[in-house]
Structures are given as C-alpha cells and as structure tokens.
Coordinates of C-alpha atoms in Angstrom, one line a residue:
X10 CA 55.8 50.1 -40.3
X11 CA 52.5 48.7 -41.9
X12 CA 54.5 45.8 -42.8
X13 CA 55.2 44.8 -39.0
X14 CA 51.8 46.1 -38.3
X15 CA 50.3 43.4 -41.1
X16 CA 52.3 41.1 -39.2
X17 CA 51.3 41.4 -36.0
X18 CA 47.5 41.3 -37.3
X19 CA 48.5 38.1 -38.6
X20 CA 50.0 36.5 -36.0
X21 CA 47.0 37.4 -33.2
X22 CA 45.0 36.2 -35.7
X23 CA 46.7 32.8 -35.8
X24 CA 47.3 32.6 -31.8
X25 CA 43.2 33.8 -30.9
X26 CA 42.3 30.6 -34.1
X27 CA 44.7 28.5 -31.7
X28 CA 42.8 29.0 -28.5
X29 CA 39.5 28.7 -30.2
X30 CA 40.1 25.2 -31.7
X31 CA 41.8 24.0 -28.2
X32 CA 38.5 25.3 -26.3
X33 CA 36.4 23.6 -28.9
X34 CA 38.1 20.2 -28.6
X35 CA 37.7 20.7 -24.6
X36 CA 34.0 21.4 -24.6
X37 CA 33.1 18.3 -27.3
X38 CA 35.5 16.0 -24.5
X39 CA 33.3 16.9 -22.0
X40 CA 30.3 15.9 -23.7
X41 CA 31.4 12.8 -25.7
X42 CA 33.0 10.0 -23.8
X43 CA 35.7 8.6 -25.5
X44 CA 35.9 5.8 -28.1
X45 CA 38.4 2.8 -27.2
X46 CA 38.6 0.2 -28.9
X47 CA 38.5 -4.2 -27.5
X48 CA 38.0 -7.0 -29.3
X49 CA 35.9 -8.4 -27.2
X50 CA 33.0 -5.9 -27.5
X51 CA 30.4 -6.4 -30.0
X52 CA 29.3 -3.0 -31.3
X53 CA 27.0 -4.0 -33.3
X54 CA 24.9 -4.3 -30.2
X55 CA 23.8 -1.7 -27.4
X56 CA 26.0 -2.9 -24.1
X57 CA 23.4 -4.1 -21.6
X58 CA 24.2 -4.2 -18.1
X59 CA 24.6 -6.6 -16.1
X60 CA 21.9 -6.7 -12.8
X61 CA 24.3 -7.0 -9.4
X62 CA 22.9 -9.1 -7.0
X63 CA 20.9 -7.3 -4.2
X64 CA 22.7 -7.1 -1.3
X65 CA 20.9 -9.4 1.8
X66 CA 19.3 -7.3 4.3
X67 CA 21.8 -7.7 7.7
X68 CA 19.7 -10.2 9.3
X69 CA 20.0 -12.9 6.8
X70 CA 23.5 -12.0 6.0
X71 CA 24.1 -12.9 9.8
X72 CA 21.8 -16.3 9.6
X73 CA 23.2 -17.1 5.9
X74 CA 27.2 -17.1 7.7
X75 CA 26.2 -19.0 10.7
X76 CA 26.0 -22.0 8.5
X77 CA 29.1 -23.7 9.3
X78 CA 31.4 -25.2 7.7
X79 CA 30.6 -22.4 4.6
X80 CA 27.7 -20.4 4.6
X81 CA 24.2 -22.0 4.0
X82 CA 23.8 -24.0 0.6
X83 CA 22.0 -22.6 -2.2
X84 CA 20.8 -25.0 -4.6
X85 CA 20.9 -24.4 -8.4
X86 CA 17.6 -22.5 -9.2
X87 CA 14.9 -24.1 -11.9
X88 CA 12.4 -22.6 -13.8
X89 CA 10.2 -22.2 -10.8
X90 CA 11.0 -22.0 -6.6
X91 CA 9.0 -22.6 -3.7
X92 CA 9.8 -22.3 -0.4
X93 CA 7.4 -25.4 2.0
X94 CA 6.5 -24.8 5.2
X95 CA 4.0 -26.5 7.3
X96 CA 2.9 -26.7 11.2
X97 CA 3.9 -23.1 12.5
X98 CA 2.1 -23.4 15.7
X99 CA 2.6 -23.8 19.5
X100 CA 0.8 -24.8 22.4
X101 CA -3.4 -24.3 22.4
X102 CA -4.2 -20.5 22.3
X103 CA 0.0 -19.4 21.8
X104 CA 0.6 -16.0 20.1
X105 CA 4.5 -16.5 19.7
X106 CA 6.0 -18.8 17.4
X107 CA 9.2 -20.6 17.8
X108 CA 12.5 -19.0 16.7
X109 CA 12.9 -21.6 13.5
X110 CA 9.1 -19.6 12.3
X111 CA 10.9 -16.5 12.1
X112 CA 14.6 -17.6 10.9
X113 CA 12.8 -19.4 8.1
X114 CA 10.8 -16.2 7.5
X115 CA 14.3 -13.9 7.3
X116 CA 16.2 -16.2 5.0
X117 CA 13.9 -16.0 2.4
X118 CA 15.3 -13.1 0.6
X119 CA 18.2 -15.5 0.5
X120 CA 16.4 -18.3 -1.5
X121 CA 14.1 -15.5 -3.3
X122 CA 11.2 -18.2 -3.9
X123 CA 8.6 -17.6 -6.5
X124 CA 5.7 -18.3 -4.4
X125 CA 5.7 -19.7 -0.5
X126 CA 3.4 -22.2 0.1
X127 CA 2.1 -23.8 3.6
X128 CA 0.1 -27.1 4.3
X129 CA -1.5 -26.1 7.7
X130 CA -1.9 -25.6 11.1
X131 CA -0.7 -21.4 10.8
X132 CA -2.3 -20.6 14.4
X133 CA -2.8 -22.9 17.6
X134 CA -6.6 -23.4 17.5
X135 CA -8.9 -26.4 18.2
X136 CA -9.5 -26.1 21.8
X137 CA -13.4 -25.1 22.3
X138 CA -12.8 -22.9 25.4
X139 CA -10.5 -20.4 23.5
X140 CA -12.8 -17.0 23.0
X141 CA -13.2 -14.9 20.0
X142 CA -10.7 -12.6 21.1
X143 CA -7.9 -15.0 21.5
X144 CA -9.2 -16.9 18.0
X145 CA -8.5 -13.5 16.6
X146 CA -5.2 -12.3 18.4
X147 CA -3.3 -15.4 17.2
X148 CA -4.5 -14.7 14.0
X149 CA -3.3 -11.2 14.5
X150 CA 0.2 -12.9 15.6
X151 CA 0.3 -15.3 13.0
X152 CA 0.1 -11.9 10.5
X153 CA 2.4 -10.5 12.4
X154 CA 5.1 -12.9 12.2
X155 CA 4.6 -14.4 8.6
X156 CA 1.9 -12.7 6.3
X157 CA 2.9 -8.8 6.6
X158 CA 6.5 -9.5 5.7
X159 CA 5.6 -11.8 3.1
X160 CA 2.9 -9.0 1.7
X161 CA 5.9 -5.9 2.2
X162 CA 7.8 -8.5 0.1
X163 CA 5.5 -8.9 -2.8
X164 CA 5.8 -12.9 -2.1
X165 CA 2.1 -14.9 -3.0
X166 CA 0.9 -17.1 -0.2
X167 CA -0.9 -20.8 -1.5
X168 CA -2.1 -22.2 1.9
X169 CA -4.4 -25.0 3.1
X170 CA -6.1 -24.7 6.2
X171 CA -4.8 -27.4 9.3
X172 CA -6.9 -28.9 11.9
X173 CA -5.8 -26.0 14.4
X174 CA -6.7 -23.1 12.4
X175 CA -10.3 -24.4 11.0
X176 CA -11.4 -27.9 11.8
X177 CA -13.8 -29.7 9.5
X178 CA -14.1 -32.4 12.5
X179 CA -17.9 -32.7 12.6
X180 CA -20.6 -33.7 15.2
X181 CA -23.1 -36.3 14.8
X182 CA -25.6 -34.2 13.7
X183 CA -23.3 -33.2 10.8
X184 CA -22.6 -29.8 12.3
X185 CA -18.8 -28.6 12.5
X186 CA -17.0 -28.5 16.1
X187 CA -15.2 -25.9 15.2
X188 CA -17.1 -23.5 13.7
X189 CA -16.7 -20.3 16.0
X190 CA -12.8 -21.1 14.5
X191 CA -13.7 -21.6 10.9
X192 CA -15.7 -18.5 10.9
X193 CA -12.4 -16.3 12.7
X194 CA -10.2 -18.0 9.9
X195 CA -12.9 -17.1 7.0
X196 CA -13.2 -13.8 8.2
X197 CA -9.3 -13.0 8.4
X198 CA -8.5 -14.5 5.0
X199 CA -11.0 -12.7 3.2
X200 CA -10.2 -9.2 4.5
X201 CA -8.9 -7.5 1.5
X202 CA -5.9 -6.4 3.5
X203 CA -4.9 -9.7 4.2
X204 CA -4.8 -10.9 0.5
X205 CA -2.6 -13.6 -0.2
X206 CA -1.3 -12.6 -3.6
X207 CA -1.8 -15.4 -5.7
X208 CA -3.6 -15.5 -9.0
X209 CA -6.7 -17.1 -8.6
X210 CA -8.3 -19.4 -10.8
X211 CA -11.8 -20.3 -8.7
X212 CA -12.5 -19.1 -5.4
X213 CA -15.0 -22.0 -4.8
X214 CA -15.3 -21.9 -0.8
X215 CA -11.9 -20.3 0.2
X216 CA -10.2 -20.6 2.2
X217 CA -11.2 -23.9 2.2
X218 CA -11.3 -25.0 -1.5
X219 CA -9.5 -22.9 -3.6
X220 CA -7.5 -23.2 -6.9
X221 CA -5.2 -21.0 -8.2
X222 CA -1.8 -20.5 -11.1
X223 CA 1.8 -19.8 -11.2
X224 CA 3.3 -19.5 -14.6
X225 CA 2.8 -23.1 -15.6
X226 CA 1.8 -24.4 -12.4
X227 CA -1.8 -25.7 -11.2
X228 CA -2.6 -25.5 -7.6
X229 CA -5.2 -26.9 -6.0
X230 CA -6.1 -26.2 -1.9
X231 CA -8.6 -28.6 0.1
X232 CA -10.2 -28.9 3.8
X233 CA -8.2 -31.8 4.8
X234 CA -8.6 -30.3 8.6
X235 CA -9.6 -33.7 9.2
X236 CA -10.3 -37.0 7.5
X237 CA -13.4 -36.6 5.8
X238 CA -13.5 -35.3 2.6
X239 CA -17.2 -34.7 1.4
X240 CA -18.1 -36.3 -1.7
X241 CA -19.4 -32.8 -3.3
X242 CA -16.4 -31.7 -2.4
X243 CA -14.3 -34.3 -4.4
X244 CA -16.9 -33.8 -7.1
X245 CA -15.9 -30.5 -7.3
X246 CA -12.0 -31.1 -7.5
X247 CA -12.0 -33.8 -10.4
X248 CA -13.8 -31.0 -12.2
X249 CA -11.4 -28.2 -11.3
X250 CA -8.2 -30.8 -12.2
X251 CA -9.9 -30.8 -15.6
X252 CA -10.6 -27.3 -16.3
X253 CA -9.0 -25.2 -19.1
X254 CA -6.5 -24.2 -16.7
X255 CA -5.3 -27.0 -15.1
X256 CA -5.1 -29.2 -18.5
X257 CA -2.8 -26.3 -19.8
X258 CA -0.5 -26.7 -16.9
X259 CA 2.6 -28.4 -16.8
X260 CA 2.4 -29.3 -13.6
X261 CA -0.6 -29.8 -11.1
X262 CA 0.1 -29.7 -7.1
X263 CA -2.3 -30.4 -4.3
X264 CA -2.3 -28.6 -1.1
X265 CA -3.9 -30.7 2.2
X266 CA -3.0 -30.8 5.6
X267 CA -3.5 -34.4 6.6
X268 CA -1.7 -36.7 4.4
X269 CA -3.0 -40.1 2.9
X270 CA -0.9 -42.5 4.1
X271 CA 0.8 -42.4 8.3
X272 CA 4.4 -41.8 8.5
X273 CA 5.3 -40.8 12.0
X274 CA 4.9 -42.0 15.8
X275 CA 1.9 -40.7 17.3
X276 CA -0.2 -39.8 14.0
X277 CA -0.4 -43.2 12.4
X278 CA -3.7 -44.1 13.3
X279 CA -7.1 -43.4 11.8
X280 CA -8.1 -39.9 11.9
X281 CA -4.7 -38.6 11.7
X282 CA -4.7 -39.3 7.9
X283 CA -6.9 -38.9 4.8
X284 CA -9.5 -41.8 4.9
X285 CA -10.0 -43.9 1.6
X286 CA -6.4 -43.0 1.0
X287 CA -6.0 -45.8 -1.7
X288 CA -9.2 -43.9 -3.6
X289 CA -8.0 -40.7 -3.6
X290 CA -4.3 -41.7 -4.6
X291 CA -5.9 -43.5 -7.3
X292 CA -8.1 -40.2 -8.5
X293 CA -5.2 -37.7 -8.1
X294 CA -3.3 -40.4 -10.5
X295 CA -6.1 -40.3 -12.9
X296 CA -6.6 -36.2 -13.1
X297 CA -2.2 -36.4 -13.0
X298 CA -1.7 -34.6 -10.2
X299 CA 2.3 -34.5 -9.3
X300 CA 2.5 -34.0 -6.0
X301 CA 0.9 -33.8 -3.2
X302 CA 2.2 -31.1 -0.1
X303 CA 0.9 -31.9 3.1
X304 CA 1.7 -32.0 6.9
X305 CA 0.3 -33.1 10.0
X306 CA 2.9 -35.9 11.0
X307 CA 5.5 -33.0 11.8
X308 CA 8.5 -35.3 10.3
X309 CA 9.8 -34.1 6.8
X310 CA 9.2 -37.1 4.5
X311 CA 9.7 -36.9 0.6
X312 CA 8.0 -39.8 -0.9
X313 CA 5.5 -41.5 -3.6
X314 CA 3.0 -44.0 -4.0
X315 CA 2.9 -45.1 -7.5
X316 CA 3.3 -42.2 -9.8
X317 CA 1.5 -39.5 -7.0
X318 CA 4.8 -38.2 -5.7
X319 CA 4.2 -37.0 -1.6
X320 CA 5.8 -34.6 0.0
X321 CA 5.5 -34.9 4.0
X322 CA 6.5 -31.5 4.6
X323 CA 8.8 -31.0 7.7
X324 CA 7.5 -29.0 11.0
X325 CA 8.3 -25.4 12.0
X326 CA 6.9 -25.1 15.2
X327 CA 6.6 -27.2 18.2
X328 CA 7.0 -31.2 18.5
X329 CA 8.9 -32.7 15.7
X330 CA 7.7 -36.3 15.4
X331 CA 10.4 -39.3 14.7
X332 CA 9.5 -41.6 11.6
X333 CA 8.0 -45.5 12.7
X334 CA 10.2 -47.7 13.2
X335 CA 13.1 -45.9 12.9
X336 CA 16.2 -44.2 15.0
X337 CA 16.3 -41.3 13.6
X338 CA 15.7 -38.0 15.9
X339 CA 13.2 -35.8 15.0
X340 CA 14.2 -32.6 13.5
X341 CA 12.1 -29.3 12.3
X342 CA 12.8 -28.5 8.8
X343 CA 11.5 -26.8 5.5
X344 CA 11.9 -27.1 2.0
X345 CA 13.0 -25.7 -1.1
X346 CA 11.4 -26.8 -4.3
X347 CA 12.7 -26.1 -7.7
X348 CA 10.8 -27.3 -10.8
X349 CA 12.8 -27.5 -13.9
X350 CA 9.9 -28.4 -16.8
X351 CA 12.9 -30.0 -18.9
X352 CA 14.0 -32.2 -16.2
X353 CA 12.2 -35.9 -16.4
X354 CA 11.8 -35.8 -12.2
X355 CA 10.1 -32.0 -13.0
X356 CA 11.1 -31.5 -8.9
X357 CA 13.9 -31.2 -6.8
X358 CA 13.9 -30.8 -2.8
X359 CA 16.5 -29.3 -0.7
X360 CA 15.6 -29.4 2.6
X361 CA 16.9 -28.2 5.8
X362 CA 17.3 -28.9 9.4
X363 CA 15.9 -25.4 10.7
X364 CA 18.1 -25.7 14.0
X365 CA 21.4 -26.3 12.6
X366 CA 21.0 -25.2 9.1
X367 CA 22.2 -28.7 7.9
X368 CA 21.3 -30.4 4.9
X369 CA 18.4 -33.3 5.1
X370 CA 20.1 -35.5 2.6
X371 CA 17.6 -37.9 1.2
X372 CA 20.2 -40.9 1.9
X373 CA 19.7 -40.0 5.7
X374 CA 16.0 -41.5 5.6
X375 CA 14.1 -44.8 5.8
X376 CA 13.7 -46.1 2.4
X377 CA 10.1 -47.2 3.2
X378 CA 7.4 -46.5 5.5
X379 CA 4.9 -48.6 6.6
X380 CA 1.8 -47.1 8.5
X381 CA -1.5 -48.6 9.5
X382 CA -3.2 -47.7 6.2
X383 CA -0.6 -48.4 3.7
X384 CA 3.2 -48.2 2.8
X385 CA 5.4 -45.6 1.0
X386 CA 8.4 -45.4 -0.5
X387 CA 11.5 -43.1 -0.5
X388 CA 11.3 -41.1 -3.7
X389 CA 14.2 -42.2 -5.1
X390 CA 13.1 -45.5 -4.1
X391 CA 11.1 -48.2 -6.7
X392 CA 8.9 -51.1 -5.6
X393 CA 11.8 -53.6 -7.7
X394 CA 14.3 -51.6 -5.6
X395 CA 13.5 -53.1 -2.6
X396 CA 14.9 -56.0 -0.7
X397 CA 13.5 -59.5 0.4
X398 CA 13.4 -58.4 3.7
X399 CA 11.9 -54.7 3.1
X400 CA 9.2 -56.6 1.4
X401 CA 8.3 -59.1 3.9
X402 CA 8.7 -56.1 6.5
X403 CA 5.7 -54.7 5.4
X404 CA 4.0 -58.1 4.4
X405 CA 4.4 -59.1 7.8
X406 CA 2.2 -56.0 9.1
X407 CA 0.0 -55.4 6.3
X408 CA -1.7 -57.2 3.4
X409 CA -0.1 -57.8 0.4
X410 CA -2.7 -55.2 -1.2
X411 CA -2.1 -53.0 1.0
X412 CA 1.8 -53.2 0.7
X413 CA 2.0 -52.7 -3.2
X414 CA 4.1 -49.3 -4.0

C-alpha cells in the first residue's frame, strides 16, 4: 500500500513540475518576442525605422490628381527648396485673391519647401484715396489667405516689399507718396504675431532692408518699390554682402520687386525697372551674388546677365503679361527652386502654369530678351550661343554696349 502510495506522490509530483514549466514558457512568450532569423538583417545594429510619408491633407490630394495626364510632377529634391511666388494682388483696394493665390498656398505641403519666398506686391495698394481702414483690411486678407497658414505650418517667409504694398515713389520735395501705405505695411510686419519666421541676420530698416540665413544660404531683401535705390542704401548692402555671414555662405540671393532689365509688354519702360541697371548688375557680380528674385513684369522669365543669374518670377494674381516680341500667351505661374551645393548650376527651377498645372519648360521661351535698357539671355543660353540674326536683333534696337550678355 505505501508502495502505490509513494507512487502516486511521485507521479503528481512529476505532472504539477509539467504544468509549472509549460506556464513558465507561456508567461516568458508573452514578454519576449521571438527571435527569427534573415540574412539580410544586420544585428549588429539597432533596426531603425523607416519614416512613412505623411499623408497630404484632402485638399491637395484633390489638386495633386487633377494634374492630368499623372498627377502633378515632383522634381527631385536638393539640399535646399523654395517655393517663388510673386504679384498676389488684384484690383486697387481688393481683399480676395485669385483662386491660383490659394491653390499655390494648398499644394505646398506637396512640395514641402524649406523656406517660401515672395518678390512683391502681397496686397493691392498704391492708390492715394484708399483709407487706413482698407490699407489695413487687405492686409488683414493678405494674412488671411497666405501668412497664418504659412505660420500654422512652421514655413519662414523671406519677402520684399512691391510698389503696391509700400511705394518708395517719392515727391519732389523728397518726401514718400505713399507713406500713409508704408507706415500700414511697417506696422503689420512688425507685430510680433505676424513674424515671418526666418532667422535674421540684421534687421537694418525692415521691412524694407533686411538680411537674413537659411542653412547655407544668404538672403538679402531691398525697397525696389520703385526705381530709385538711395545711395546709403546701396552703401549699406555692399557692406551686408561682405559681412561674416554672408562670406560664409554658399550661396547669396537678392530679393527686389522691380527687376534690372524689362522683359514684358507694358513694363519695359523707365520706371518699371531698376535704374542704373548695368551698375548694380555689375556690384551684385562683384559681392557674388547668384541670383537675383524679382517680379513686377508679371511673366515668369528664368534668365542671366553675365554670371548674375535672374529670375523673373511668374505672377499669381491678376494680369499676366506676354514677353516682347514674342507669341507666347501669358500664363500665371510659380516656382520651385532646389539648390544642390554639389551641382556646378547650384539651382534648378521647376515651374508651373498655375491654371493648368503644366510644366513651364525652359525650351518653351524666347531665348533672349531685349528691353529698352538692356538684353538678357535664356539661362541655359550663352552670348557665343546665339545666332547672327539674334545678335543683329538686338543690335538693330540697341547699342552694341548695351547688347553684350
């Protein structure tokens, strides 16, 4: 009898050790993931993952698939983007903007610039009998419509000022026309809750002459509201193109509104572009400035004039201007610019026609210009490039001197 009984001690013993070990192996499986083995993982390394994209909010989906034949291009990205938009206004006094104002505004999480950067005219001033109240709703609307959703998405602003949001046009007596305007646009921009989110370098007179930096880039924001540039004021940007910061860039850009040279039907006369352009395209040369972005001629014209690279940048609001003496129909458009420091052109544009979401290719435009004050050439395009007849073109209009690339 004590034998079975020993037995049976035995064998509970043995099934209860069982159980334990099973609910053991259960309990260490729930905490411990298994270990599988693939020859293509390195172990030797924590496995990091891989960021999905963020998925477009519905509105830019919808714009992004309208862009027939499929979907809108996305160029290959560089080291830095910006996104270039110019001339958002409408008629004298307008609080709404134009549909292409907002579109460009929702595809930008699409293109996720780095920084977006505007060469003028942001409200529809320069008419003296607009009040205070008006100056200040269409800044109000211009906030509306472009600065509070670039602020919501943590995107800096670079901006110049453009002859309709704070003329420098001056009266004989050397005081400004448009001063009731330049004080409303003073008085907005330096409201701390309207900060544009760029990392300053000097402040000087903003918003009127500013300078400020993006990883390697330099930029540099004057009152080219209208075609005098004072010389104090030039004084004051060859010394900011050679301060500590701007020699350690690799790359220095200029923000105007009015360009140097005329590039477009109705604005290629004095006062409608920089005067002494030849001077100043010289001085930008000699502090090596890159580019210059302005706009003003409402056409989208990518050129240079000598090593100064000039970017007309295309119009989002109302009146696209055709190019002189050429066919072409005017479109609106805007610009994305990658800068890749290792490539020898440092920029790339893509640029679009905001109305059909269609690429501006640069074969599609005139491979010169010639204006009143001076010619420029395609980017792509070199003075030994052109033809006997595109010389004589612009020989036959303007002094030799004044035709040289």
């Amino acid at each position: 009898m004590r034998f079975w009984r020993s037995l049976l001690r035995i064998f509970l013993g043995i099934l209860v050790g069982f159980f334990l070990v099973v609910a053991l192996q259960a309990c260490l499986s729930e905490q411990t993931p298994p270990v599988t083995s693939s020859p293509t993982v390195d172990t030797s390394q924590a496995a990091v993952p891989v960021p999905k994209e963020m998925p477009l909010p519905p509105a830019t989906e919808a714009i992004v698939a309208s862009a027939e034949p499929n979907g809108l291009y996305n160029p290959p990205r560089g080291d830095v983007r910006l996104v270039v938009i110019s001339d958002l206004n409408s008629a004298y006094g307008s609080t709404d903007y134009d549909p292409e104002v907002d579109k460009a505004m929702t595809l930008l999480p699409f293109w996720q610039p780095d920084l977006v950067v505007c060469s003028g005219d942001m409200v529809a001033g320069q008419n003296p009998t607009l009040s205070e109240d008006q100056l200040k709703a269409m800044w109000a609307a211009f906030d509306e419509h472009v600065t509070a959703p670039l602020r919501q998405a943590k995107l800096p602003f670079g901006f110049t000022v453009g002859n309709h949001d704070a003329s420098s046009a001056q009266s004989a007596s050397g005081s400004f026309l448009f001063e009731r305007e330049r004080q409303v646009a003073t008085d907005y921009w330096i409201d701390p809750g309207h900060d544009p989110g760029v990392e300053f370098v000097d402040r000087y007179e903003f918003p009127f002459y500013y300078t400020f930096k993006l990883d390697d880039l330099f930029f540099l924001a004057w009152d080219g509201s209208s075609h005098l540039l004072p010389q104090d004021k030039l004084d004051w940007v060859e010394q900011a193109l050679e301060s500590p910061a701007a020699q350690s860039a690799k790359l220095k850009i200029l923000l105007g509104h009015l360009p140097l040279y005329g590039i477009a039907v109705g604005r290629d006369k004095p006062g409608e572009v920089l005067a002494n352009a030849d001077s100043l395209q010289e001085m930008l040369e000699r502090h090596q400035v890159h580019t210059y972005i302005s706009g003003h001629q409402h056409a989208y014209y990518p050129a240079h004039k000598g090593q100064l690279q000039l970017l007309h940048t295309g119009i989002l609001g109302s009146g696209p201007r055709p190019f002189i003496d050429s066919q072409l129909p005017p479109q609106k458009a805007l610009t994305v610019m990658d800068i890749s420091f290792a490539s020898p052109d440092l920029t790339t544009y893509t640029t679009y026609d905001m109305q059909t979401l269609q690429l501006i290719e640069l074969e599609q435009l005139p491979r010169q210009i010639t204006g009143h004050n001076g010619r420029v050439l395609r980017r792509d395009v070199d003075a030994e490039d052109l033809t006997a007849s595109e010389l004589s073109a612009c020989e036959s209009r303007l002094s030799a001197d004044l035709c040289r690339a």
